GROMACS .gro file of N, CA and C in nm:
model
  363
    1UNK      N    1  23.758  19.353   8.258
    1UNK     CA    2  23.889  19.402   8.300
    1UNK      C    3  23.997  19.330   8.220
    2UNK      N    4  24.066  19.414   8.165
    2UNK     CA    5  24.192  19.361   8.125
    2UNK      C    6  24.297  19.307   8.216
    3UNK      N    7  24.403  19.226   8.125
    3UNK     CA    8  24.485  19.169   8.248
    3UNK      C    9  24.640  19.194   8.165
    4UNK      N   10  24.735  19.258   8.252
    4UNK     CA   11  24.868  19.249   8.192
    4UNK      C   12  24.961  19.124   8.249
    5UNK      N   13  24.964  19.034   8.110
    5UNK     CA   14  25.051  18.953   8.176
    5UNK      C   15  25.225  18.979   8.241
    6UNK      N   16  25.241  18.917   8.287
    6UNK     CA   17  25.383  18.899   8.376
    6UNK      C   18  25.435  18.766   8.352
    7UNK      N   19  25.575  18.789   8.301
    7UNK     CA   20  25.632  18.650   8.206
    7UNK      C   21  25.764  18.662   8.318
    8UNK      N   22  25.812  18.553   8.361
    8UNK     CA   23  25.940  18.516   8.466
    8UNK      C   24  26.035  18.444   8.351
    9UNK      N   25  26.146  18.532   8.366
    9UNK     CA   26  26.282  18.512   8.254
    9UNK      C   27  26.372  18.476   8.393
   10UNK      N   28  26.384  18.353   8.385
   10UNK     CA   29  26.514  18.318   8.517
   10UNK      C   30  26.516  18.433   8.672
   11UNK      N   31  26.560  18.530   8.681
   11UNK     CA   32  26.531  18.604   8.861
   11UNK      C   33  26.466  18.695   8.746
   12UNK      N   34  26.460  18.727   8.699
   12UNK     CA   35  26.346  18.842   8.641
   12UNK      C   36  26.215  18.825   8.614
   13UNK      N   37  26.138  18.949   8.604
   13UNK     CA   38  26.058  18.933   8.555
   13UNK      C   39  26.030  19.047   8.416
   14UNK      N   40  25.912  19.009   8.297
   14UNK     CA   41  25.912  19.076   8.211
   14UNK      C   42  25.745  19.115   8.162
   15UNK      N   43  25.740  19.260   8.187
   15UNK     CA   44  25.615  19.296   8.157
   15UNK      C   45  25.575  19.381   8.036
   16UNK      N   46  25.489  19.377   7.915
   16UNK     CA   47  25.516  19.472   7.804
   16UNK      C   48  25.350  19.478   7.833
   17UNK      N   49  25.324  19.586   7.862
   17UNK     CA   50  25.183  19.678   7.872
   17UNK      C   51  25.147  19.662   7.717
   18UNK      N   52  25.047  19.599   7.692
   18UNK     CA   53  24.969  19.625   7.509
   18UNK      C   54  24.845  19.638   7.534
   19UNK      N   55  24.838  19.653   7.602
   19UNK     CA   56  24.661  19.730   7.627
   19UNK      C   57  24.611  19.851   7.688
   20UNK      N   58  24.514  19.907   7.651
   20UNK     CA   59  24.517  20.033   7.723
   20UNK      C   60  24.462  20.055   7.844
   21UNK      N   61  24.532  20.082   7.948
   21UNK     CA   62  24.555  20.072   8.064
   21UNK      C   63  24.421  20.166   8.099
   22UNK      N   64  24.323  20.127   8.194
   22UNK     CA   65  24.224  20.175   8.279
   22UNK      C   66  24.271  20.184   8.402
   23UNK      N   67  24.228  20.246   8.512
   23UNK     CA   68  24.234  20.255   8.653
   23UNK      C   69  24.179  20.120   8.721
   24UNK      N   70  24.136  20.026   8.701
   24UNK     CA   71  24.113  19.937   8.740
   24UNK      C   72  24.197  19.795   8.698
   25UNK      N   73  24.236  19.836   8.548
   25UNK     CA   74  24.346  19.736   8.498
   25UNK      C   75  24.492  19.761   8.589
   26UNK      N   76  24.505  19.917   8.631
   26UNK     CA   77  24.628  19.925   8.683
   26UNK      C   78  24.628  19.896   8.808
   27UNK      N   79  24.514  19.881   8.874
   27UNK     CA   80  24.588  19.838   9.028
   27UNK      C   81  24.532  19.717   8.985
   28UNK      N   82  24.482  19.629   8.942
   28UNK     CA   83  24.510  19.482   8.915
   28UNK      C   84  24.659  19.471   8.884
   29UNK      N   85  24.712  19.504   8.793
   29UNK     CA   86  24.846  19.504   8.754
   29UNK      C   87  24.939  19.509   8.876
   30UNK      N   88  24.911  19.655   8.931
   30UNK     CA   89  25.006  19.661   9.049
   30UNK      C   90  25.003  19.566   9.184
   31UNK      N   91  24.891  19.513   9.186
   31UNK     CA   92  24.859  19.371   9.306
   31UNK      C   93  24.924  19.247   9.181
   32UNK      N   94  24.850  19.216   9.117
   32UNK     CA   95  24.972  19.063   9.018
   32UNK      C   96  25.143  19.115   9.047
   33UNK      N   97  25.203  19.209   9.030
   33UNK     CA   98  25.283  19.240   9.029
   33UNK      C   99  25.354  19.168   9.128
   34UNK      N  100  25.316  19.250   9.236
   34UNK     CA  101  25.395  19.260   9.384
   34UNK      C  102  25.349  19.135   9.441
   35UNK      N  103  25.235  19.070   9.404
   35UNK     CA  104  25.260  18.882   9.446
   35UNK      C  105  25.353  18.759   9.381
   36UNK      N  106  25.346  18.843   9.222
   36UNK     CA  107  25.439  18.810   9.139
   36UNK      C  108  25.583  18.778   9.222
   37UNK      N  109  25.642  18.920   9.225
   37UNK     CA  110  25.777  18.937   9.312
   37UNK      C  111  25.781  18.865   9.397
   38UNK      N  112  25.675  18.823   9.513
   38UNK     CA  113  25.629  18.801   9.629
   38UNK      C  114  25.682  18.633   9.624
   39UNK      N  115  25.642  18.565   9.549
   39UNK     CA  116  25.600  18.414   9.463
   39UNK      C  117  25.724  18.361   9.390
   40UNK      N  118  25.765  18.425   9.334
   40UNK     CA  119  25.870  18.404   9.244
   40UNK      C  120  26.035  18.447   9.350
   41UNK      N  121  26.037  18.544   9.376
   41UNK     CA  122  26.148  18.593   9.435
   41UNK      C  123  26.275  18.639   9.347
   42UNK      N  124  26.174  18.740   9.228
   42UNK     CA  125  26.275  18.759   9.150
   42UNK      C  126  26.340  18.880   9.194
   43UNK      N  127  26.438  18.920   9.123
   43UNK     CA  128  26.531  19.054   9.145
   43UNK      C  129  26.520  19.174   9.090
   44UNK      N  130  26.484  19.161   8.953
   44UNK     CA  131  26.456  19.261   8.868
   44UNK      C  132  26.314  19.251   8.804
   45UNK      N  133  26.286  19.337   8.694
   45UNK     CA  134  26.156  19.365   8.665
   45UNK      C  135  26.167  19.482   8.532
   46UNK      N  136  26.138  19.418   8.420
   46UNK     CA  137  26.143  19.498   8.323
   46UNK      C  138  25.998  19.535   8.247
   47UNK      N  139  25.957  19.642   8.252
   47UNK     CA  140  25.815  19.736   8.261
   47UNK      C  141  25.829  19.771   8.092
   48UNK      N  142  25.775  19.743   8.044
   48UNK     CA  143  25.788  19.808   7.844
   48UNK      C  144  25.678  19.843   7.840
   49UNK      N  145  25.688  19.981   7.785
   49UNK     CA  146  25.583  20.103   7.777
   49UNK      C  147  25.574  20.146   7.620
   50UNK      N  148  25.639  20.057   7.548
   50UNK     CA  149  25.676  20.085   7.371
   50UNK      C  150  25.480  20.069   7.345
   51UNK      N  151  25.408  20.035   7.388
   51UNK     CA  152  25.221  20.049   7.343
   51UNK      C  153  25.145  20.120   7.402
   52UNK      N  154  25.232  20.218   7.494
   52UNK     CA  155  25.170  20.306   7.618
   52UNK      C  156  25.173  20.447   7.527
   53UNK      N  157  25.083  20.480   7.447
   53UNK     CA  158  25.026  20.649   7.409
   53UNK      C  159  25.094  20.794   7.522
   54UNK      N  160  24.961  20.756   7.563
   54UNK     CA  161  24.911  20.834   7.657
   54UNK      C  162  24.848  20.776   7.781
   55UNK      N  163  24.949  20.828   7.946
   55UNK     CA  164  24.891  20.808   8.037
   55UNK      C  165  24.777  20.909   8.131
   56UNK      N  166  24.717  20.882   8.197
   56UNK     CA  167  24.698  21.012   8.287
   56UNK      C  168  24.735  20.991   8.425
   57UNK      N  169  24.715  21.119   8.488
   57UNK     CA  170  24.767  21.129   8.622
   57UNK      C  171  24.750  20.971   8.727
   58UNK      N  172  24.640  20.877   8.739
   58UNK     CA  173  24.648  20.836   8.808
   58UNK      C  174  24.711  20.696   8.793
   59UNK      N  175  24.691  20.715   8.645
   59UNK     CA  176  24.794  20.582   8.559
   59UNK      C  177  24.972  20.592   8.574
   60UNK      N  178  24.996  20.744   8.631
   60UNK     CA  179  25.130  20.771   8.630
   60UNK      C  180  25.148  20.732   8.766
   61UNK      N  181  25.018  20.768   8.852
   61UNK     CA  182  25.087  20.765   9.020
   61UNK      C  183  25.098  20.589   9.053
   62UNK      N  184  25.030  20.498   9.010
   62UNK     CA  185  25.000  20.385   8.993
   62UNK      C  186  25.192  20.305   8.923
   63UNK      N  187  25.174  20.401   8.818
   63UNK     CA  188  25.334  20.362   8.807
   63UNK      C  189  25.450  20.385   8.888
   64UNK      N  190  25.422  20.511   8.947
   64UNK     CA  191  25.550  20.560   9.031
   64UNK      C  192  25.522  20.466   9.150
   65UNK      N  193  25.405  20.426   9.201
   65UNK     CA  194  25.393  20.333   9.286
   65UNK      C  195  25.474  20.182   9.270
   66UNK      N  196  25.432  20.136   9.202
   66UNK     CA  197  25.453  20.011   9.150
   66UNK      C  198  25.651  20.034   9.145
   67UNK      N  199  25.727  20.080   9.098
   67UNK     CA  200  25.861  20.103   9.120
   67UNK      C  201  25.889  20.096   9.252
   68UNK      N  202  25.844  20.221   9.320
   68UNK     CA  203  25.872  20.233   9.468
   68UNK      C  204  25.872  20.096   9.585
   69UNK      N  205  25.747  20.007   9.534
   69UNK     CA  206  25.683  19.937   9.586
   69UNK      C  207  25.756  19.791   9.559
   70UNK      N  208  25.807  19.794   9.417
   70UNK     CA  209  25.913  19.689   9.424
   70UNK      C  210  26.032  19.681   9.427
   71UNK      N  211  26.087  19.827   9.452
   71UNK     CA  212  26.226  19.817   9.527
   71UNK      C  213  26.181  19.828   9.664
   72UNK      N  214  26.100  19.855   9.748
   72UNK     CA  215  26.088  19.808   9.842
   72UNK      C  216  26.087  19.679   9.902
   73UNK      N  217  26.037  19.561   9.817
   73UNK     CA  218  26.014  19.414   9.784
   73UNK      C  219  26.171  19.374   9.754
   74UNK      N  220  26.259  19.446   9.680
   74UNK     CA  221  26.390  19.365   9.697
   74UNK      C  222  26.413  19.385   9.499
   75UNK      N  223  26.314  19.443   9.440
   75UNK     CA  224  26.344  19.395   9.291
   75UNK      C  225  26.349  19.538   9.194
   76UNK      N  226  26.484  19.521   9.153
   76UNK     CA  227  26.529  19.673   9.072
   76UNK      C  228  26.403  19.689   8.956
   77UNK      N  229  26.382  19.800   8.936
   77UNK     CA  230  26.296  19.779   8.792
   77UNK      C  231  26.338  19.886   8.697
   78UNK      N  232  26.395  19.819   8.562
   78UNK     CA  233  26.390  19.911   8.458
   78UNK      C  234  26.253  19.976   8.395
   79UNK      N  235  26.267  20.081   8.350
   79UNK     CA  236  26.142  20.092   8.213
   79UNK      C  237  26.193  20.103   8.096
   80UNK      N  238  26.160  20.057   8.008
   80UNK     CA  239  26.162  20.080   7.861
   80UNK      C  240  26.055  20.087   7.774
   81UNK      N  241  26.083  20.185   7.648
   81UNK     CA  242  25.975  20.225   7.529
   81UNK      C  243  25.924  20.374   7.585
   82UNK      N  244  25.982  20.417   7.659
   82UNK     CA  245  25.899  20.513   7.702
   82UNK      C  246  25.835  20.606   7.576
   83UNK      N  247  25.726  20.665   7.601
   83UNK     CA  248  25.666  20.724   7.445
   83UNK      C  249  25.661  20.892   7.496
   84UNK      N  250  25.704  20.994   7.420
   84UNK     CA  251  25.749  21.141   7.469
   84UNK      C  252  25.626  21.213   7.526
   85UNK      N  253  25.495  21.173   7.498
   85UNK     CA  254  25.385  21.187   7.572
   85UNK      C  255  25.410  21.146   7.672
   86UNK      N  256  25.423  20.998   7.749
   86UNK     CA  257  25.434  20.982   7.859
   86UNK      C  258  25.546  21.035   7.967
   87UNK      N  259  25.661  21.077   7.872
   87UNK     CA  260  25.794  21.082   7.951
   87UNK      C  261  25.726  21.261   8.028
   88UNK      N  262  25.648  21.332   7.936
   88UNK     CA  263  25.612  21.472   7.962
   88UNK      C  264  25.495  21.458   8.073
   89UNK      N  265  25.387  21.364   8.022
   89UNK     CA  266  25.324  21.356   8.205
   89UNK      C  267  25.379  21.318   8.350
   90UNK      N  268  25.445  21.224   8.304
   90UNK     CA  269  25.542  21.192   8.369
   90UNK      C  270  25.594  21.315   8.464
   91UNK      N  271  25.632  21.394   8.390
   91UNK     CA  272  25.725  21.528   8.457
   91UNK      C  273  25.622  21.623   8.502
   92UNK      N  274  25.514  21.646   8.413
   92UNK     CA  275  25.439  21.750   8.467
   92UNK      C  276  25.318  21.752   8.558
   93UNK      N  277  25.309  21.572   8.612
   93UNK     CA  278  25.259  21.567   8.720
   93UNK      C  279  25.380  21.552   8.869
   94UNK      N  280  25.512  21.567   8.839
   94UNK     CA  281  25.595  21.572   8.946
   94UNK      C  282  25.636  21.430   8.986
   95UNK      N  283  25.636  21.344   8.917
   95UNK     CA  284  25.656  21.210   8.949
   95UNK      C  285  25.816  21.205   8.882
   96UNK      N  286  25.903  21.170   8.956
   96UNK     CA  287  26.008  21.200   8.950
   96UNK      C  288  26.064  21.054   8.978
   97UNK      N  289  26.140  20.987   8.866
   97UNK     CA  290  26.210  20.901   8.880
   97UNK      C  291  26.364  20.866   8.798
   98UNK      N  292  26.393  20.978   8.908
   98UNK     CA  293  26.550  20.967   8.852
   98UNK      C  294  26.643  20.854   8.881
   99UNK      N  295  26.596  20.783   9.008
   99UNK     CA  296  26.680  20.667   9.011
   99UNK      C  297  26.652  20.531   8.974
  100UNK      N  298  26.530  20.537   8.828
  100UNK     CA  299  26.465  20.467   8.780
  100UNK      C  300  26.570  20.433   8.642
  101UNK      N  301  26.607  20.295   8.650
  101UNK     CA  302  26.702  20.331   8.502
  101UNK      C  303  26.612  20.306   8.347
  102UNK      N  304  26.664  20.355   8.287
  102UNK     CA  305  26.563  20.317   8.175
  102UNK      C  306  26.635  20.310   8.026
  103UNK      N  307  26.551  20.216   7.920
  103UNK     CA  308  26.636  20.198   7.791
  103UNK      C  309  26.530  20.197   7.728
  104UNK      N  310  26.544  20.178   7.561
  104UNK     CA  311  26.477  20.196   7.475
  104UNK      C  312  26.424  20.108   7.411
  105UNK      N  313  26.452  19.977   7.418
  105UNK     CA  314  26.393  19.846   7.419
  105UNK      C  315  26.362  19.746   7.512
  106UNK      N  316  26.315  19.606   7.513
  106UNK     CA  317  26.341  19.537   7.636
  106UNK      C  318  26.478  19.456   7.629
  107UNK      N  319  26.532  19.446   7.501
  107UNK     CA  320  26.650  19.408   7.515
  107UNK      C  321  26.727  19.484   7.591
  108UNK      N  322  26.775  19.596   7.551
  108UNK     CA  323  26.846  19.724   7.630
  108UNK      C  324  26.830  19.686   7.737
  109UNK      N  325  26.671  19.659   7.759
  109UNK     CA  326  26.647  19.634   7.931
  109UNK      C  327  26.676  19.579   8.001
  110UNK      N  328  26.641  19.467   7.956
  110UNK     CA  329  26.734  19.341   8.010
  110UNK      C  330  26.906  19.332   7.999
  111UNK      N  331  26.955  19.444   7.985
  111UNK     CA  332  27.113  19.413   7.943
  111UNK      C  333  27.103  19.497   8.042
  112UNK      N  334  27.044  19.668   8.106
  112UNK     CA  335  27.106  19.719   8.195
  112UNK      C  336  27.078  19.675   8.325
  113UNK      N  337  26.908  19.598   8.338
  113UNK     CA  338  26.913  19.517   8.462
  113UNK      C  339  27.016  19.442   8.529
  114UNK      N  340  27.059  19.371   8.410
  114UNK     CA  341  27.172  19.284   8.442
  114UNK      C  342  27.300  19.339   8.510
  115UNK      N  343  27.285  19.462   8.436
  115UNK     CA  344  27.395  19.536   8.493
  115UNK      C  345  27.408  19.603   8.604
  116UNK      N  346  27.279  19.728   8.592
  116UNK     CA  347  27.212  19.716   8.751
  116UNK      C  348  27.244  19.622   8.845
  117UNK      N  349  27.220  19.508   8.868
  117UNK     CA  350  27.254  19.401   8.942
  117UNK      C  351  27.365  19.328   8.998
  118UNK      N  352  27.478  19.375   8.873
  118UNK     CA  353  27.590  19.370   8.896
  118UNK      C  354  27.602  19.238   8.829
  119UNK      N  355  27.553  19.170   8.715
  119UNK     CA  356  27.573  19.066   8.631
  119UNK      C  357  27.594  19.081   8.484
  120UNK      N  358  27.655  19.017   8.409
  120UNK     CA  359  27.684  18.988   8.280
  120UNK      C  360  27.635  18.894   8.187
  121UNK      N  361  27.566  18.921   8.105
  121UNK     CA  362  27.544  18.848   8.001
  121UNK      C  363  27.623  18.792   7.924
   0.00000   0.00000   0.00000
């Protein structure tokens, strides 16, 4: 089993997916995650998908989870890198995250979290 690390940048946290994600790597991911949040008590959460191909359906529901699941926990989460394959499963399995903000790098990311949050760099 692969493992995606999770790196803590001051109340954030920062995750860049470089491996190819299995159904078993992703709910590992999504449990580190949410103990992560849990442990740390961060605020935000920046998800980089810039090595993510191609997902499938249960790799998408696993994601829409993992959002839901940590704004439930208290912690905004950007995505960034999204890849136009994924942005299209994304849609055409109905996973809908419009109030998900998202940028095109993790810098970006980290600048609209901040903002999200209501802080300045």
């Amino acid at each position: 089993m692969k493992k995606i690390p999770i790196l803590k940048l001051h109340q954030y946290l920062l995750v860049s997916i470089q491996v190819e994600i299995d159904d078993q790597t992703a709910m590992q991911f999504q449990e580190d995650l949410l103990q992560k949040i849990h442990s740390t008590g961060a605020s935000g959460i920046v998800i980089d998908l810039t090595s993510v191909e191609m997902i499938d359906s249960f790799i998408a529901k696993v994601l829409g989870d993992v959002v839901t699941m940590s704004d439930l926990m208290g912690a905004k989460v950007v995505l960034t890198g999204i890849q136009p394959a994924v942005a299209m499963t994304l849609i055409d399995l109905g996973i809908h995250m419009q109030d998900v903000p998202t940028s095109l790098d993790i810098e970006q990311g980290l600048v609209k979290l901040h903002q999200e949050l209501g802080g300045n760099l």
